[in-house]
PDB file of C-alpha atoms in Angstrom:
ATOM      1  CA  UNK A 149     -10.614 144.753 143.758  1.00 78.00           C
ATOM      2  CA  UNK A 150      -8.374 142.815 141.352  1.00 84.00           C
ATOM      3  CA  UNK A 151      -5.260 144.403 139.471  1.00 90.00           C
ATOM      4  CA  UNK A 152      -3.883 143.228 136.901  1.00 95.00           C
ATOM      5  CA  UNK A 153       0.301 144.336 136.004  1.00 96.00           C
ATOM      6  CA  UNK A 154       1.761 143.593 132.873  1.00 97.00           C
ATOM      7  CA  UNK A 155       5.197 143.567 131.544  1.00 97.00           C
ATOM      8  CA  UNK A 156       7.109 144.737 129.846  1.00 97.00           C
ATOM      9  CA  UNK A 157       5.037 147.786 127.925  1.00 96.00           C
ATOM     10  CA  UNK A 158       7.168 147.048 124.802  1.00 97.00           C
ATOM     11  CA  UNK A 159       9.283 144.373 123.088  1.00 98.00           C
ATOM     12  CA  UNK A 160      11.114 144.145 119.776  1.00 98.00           C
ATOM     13  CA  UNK A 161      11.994 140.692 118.868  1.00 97.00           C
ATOM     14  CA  UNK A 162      13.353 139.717 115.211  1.00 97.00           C
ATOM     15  CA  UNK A 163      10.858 137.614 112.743  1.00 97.00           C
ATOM     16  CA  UNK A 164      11.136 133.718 113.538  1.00 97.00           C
ATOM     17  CA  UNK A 165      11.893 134.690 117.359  1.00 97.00           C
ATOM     18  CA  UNK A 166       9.397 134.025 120.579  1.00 98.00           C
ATOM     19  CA  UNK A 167       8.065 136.492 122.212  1.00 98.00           C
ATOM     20  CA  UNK A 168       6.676 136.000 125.984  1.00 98.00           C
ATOM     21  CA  UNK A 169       4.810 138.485 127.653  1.00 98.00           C
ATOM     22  CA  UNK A 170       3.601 138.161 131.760  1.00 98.00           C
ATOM     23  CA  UNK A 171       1.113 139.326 133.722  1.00 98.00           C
ATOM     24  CA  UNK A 172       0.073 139.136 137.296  1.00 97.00           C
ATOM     25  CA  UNK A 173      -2.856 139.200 139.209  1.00 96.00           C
ATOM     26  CA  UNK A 174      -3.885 140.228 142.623  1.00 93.00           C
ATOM     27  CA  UNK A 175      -7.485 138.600 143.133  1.00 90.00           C
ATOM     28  CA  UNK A 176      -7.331 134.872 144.284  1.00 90.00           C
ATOM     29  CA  UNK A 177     -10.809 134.520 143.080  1.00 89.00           C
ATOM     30  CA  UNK A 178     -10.205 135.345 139.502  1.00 91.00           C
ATOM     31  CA  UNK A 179     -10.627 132.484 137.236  1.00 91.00           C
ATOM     32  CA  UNK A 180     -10.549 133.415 133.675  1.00 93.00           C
ATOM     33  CA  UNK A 181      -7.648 135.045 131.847  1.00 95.00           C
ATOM     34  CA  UNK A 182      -8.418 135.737 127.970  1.00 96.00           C
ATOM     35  CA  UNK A 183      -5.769 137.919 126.039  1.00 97.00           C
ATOM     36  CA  UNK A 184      -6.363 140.181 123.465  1.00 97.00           C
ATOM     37  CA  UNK A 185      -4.466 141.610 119.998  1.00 97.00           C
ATOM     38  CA  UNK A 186      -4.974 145.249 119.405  1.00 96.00           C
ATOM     39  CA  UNK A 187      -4.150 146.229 116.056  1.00 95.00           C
ATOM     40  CA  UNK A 188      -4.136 149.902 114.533  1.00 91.00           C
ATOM     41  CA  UNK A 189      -7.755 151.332 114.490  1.00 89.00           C
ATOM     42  CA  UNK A 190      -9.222 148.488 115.624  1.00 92.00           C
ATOM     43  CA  UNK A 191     -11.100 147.039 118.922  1.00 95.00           C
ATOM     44  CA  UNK A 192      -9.271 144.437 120.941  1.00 96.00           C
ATOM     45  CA  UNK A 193      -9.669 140.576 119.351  1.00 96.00           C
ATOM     46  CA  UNK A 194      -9.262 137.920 121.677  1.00 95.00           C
ATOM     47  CA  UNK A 195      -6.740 135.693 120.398  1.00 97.00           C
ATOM     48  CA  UNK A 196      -6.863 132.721 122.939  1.00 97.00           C
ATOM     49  CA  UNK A 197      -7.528 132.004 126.850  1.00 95.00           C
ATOM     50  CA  UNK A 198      -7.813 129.944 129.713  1.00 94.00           C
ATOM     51  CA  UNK A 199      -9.785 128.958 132.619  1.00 91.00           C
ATOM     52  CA  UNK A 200      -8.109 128.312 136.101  1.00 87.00           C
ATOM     53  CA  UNK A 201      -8.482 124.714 136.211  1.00 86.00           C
ATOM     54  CA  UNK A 202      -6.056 124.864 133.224  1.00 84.00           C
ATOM     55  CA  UNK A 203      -2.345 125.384 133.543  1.00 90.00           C
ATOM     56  CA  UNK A 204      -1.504 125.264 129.742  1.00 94.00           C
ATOM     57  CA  UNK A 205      -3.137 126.435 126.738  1.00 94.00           C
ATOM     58  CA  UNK A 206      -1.867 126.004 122.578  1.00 96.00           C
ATOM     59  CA  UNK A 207      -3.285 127.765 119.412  1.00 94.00           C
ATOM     60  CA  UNK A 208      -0.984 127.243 116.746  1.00 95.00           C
ATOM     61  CA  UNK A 209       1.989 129.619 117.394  1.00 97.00           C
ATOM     62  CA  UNK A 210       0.252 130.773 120.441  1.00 98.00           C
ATOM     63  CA  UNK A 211       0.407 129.536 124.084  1.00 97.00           C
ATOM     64  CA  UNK A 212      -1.007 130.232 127.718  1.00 97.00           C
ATOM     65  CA  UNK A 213       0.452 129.414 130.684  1.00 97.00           C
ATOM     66  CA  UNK A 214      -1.098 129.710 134.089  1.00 96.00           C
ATOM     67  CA  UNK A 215       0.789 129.050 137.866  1.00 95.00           C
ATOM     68  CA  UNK A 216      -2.449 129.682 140.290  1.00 93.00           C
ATOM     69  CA  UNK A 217      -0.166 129.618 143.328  1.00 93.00           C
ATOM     70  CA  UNK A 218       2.000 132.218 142.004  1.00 94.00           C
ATOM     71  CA  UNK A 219      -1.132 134.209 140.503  1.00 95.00           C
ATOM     72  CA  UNK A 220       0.907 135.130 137.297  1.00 95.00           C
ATOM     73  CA  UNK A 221      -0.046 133.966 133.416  1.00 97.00           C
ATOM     74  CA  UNK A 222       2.255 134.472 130.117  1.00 98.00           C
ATOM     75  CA  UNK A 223       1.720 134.677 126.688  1.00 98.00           C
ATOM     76  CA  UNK A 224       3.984 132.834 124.538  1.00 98.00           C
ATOM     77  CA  UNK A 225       4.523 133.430 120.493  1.00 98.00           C
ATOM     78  CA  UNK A 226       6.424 131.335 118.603  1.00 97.00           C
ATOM     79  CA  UNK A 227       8.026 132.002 115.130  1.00 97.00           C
ATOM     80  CA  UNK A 228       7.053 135.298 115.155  1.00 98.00           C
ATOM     81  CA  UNK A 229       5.948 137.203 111.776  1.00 97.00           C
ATOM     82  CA  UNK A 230       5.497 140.716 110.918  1.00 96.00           C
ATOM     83  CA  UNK A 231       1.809 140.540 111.559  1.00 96.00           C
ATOM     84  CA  UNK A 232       2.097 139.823 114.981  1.00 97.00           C
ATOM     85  CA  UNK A 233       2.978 143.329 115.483  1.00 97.00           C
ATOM     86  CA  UNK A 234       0.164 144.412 117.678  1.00 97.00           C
ATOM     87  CA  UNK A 235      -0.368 145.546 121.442  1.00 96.00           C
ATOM     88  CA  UNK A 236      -1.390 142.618 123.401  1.00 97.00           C
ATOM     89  CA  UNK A 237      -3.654 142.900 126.089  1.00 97.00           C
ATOM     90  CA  UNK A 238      -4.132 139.943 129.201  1.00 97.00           C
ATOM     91  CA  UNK A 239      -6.812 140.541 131.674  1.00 96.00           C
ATOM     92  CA  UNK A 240      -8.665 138.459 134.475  1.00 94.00           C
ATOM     93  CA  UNK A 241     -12.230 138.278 135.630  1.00 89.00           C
ATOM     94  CA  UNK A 242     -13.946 136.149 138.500  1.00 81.00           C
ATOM     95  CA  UNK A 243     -17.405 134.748 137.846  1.00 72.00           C
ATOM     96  CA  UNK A 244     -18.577 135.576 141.217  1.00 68.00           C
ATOM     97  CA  UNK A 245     -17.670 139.904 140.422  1.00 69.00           C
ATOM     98  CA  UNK A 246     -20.050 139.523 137.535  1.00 69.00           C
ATOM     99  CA  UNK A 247     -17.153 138.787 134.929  1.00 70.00           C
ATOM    100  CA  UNK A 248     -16.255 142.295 134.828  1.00 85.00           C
ATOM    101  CA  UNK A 249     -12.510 142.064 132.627  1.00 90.00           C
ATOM    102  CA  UNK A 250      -9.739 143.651 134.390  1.00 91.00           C
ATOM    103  CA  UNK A 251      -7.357 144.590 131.547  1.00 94.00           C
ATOM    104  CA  UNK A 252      -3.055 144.946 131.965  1.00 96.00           C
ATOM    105  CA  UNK A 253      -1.676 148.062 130.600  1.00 95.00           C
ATOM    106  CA  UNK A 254      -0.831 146.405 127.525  1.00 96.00           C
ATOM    107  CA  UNK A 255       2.759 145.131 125.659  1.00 97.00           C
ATOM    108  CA  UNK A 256       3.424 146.716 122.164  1.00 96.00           C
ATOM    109  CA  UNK A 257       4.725 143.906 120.122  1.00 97.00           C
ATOM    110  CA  UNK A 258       7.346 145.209 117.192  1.00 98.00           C
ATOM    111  CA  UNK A 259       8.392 142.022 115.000  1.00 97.00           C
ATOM    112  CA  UNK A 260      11.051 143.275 112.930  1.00 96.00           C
ATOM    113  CA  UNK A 261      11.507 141.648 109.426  1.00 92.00           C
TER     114      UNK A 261
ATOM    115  CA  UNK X 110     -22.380 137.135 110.811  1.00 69.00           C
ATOM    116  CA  UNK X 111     -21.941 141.110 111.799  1.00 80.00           C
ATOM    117  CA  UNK X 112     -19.265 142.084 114.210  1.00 93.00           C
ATOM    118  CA  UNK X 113     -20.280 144.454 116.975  1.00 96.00           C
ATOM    119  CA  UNK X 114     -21.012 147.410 115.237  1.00 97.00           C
ATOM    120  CA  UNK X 115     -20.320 150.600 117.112  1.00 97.00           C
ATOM    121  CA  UNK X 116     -21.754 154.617 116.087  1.00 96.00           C
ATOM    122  CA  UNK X 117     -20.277 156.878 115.205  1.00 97.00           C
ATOM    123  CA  UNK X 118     -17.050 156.369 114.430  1.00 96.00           C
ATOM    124  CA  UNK X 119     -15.507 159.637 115.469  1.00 97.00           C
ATOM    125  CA  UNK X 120     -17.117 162.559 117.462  1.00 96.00           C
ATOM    126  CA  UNK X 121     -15.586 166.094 118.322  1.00 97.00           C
ATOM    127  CA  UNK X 122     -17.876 168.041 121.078  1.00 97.00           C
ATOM    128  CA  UNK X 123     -16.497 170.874 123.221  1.00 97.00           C
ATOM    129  CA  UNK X 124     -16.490 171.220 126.644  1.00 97.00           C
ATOM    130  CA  UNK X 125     -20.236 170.775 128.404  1.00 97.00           C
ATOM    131  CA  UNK X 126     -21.641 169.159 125.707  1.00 97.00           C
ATOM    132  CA  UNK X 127     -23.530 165.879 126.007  1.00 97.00           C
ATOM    133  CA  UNK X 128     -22.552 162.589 123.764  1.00 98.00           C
ATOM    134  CA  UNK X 129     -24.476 159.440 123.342  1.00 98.00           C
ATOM    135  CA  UNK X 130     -22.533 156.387 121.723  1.00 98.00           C
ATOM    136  CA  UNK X 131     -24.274 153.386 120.057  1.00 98.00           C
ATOM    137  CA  UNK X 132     -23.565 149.807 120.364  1.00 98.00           C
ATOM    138  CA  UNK X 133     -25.544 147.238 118.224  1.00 97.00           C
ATOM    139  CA  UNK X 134     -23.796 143.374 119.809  1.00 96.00           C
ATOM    140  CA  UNK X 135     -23.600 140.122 117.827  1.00 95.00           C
ATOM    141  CA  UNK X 136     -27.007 138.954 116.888  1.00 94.00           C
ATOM    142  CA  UNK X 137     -27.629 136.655 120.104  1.00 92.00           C
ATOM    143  CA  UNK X 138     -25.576 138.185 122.429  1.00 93.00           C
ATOM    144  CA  UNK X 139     -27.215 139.687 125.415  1.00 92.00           C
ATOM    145  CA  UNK X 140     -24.469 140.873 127.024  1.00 92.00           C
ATOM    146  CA  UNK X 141     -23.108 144.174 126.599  1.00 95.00           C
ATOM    147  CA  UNK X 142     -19.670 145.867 128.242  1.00 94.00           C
ATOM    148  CA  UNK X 143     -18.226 149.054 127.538  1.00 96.00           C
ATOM    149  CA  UNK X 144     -14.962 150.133 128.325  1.00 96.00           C
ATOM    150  CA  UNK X 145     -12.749 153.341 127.912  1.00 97.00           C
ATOM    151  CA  UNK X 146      -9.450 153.589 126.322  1.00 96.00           C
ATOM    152  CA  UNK X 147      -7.013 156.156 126.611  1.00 93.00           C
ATOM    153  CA  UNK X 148      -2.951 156.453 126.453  1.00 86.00           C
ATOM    154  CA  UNK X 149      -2.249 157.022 130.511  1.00 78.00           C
ATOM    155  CA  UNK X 150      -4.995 154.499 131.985  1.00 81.00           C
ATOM    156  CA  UNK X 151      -5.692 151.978 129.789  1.00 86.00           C
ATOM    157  CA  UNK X 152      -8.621 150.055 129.058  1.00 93.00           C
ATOM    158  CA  UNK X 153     -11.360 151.033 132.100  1.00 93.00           C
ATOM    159  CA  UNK X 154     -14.124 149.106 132.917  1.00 93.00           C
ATOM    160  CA  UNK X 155     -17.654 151.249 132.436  1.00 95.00           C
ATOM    161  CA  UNK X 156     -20.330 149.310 132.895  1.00 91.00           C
ATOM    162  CA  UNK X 157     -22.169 146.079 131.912  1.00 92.00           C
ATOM    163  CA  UNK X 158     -25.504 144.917 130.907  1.00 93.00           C
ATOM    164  CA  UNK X 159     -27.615 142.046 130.670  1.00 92.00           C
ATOM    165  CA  UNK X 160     -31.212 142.043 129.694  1.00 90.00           C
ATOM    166  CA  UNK X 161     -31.802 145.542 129.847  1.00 93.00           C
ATOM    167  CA  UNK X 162     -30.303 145.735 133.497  1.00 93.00           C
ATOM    168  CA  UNK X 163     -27.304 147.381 134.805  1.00 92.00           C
ATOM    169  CA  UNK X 164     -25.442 144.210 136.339  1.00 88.00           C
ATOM    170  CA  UNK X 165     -21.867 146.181 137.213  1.00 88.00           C
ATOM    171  CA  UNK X 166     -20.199 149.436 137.264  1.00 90.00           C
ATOM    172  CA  UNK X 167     -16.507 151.075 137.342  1.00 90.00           C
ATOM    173  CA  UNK X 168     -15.347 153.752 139.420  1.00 91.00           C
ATOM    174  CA  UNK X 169     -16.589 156.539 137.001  1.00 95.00           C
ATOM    175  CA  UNK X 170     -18.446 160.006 137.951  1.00 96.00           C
ATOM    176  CA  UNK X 171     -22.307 159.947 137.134  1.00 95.00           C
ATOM    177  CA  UNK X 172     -21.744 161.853 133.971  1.00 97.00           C
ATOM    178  CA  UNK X 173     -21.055 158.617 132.437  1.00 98.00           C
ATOM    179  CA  UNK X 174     -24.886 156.292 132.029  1.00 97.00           C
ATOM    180  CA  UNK X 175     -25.766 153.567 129.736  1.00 97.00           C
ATOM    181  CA  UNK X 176     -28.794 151.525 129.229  1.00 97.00           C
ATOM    182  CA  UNK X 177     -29.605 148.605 127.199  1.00 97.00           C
ATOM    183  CA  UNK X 178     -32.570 147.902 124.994  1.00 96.00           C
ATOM    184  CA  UNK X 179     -34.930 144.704 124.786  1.00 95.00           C
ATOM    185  CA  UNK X 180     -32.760 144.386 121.471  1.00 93.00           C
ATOM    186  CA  UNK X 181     -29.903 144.028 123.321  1.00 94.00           C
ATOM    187  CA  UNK X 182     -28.508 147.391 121.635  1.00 97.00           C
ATOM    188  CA  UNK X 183     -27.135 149.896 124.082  1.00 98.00           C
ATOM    189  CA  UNK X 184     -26.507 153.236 124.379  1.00 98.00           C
ATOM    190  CA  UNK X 185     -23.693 154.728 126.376  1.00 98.00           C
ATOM    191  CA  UNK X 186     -24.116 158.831 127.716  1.00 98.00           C
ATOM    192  CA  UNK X 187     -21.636 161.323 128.870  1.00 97.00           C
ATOM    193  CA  UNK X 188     -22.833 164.420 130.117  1.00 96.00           C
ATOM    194  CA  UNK X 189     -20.889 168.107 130.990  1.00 97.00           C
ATOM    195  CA  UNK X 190     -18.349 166.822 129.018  1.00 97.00           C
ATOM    196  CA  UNK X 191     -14.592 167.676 130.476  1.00 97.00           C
ATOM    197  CA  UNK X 192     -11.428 167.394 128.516  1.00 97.00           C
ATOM    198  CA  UNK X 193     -10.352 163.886 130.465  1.00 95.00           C
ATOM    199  CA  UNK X 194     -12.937 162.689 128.529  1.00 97.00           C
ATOM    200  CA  UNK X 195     -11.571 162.162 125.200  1.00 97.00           C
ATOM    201  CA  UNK X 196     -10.534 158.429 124.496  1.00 97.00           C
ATOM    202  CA  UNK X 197     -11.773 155.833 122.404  1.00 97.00           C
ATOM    203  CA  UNK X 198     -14.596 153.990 124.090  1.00 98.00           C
ATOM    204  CA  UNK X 199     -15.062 150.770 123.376  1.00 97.00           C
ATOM    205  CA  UNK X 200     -18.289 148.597 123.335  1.00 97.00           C
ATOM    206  CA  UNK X 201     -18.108 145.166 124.054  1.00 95.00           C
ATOM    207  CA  UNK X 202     -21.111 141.667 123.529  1.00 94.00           C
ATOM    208  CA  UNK X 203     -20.646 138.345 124.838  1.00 91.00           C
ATOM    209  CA  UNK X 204     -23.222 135.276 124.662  1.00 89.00           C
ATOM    210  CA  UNK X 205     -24.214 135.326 128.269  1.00 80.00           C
ATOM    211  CA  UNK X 206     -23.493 136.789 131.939  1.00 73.00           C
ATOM    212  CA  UNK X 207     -20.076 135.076 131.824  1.00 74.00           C
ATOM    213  CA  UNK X 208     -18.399 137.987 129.805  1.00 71.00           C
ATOM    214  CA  UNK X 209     -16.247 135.135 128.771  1.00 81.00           C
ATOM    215  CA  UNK X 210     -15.390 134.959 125.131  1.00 87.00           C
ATOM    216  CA  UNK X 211     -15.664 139.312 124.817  1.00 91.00           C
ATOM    217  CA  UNK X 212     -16.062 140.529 121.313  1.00 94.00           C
ATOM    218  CA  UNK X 213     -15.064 144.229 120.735  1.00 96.00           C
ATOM    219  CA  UNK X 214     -16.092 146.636 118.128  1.00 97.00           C
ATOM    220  CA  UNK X 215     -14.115 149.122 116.739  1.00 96.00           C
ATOM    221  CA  UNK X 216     -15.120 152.016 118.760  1.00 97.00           C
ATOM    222  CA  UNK X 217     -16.377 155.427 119.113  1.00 97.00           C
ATOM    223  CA  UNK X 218     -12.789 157.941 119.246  1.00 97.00           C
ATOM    224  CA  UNK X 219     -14.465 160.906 120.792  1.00 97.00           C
ATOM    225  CA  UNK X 220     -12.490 164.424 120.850  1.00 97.00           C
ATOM    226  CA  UNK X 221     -13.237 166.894 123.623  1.00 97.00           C
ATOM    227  CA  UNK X 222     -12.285 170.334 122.643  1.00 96.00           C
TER     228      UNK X 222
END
């Protein structure tokens, strides 16, 4: 079945600084990789994410890339702010296993002001 | 429009007790995922439903059930309750089979004693 490994579990960047966080995939097969902002008491919100016949994603301050041959996608944050302070969460699914979500292990975010 | 809106909030059983944890989706969505959440493992895959049918499963014991209404609501059930058990669990709705585009509630923290 698919795994998905994130890294790294926590980063500490300084407000106005990016922050990039990776993740990589086993399953060939998968084909859509959302990622998700936990925040303190709350579920997961998905925040932005992309298909596999796309290798680049923007949202504002927020970016996706993809490299299918590599099987690895990153999260990019520019200008980072206080509020960004989260655990972020990628994950990948394939259409054909149902779309179950196969979550990372998740990258605690610290923004310091 | 409502969020997904998950009951309770908070639930402290003891050991061998039985739990059942309610999910009401976006109004629309009839798709329903719920996942578990703890420190060590992550977010874990449970199950998924789509009109009222069981259309995946993780790799947890029987204890753990669900079942989803002609509403779309759904009900998650743990059974003999163990201490491994406590975690936040975390329902899940999305528009169609796809599971693209997941929207998470808050979630049920349960406490097993």
């Amino acid at each position: 079945g698919e795994n998905v490994e994130q890294h790294p579990s926590t980063l500490s960047v300084q407000e106005g600084d990016s922050a990039v966080i990776k993740c990589t995939y086993s399953d060939s097969a998968s084909n859509y990789f959302p990622w998700y902002k936990q925040e303190l008491g709350k579920g997961p919100q998905l925040i932005i994410d992309i298909r596999s016949n796309v290798g680049e994603k923007k949202d504002q301050r927020i970016a996706v890339t993809l490299n299918k041959t590599a099987k690895h996608f990153s999260l990019h944050i520019t200008e980072t702010q206080p509020e960004d302070s989260a655990v972020y969460f990628c994950a990948a699914s394939s259409y054909n296993q149902g779309g179950k979500l196969i979550f990372g292990q998740g990258t605690e975010l610290s923004v310091k002001p | 429009k409502a969020g997904v809106t998950q009951t309770p909030r908070y639930l402290i059983k003891t050991r061998g007790q039985q739990v059942t944890l309610s999910c009401s989706p976006i109004s629309g969505h009839r798709s329903v995922s719920w996942y578990q959440q703890t420190p060590g493992q992550g977010l874990q895959f449970l199950f998924e439903y789509f009109s009222e049918t069981q259309r995946n499963k993780g790799n947890f014991p029987g204890r753990f059930s669900g079942r989803q209404f002609s509403n779309s609501r759904s009900e998650m059930n743990v059974s003999t309750l163990e201490l491994g058990d406590s975690a936040l669990y975390l329902c899940a709705s999305s528009l169609d089979r796809s599971n693209e585009k997941l929207f998470f509630g808050s979630g049920t923290q349960l406490s097993v004693l």
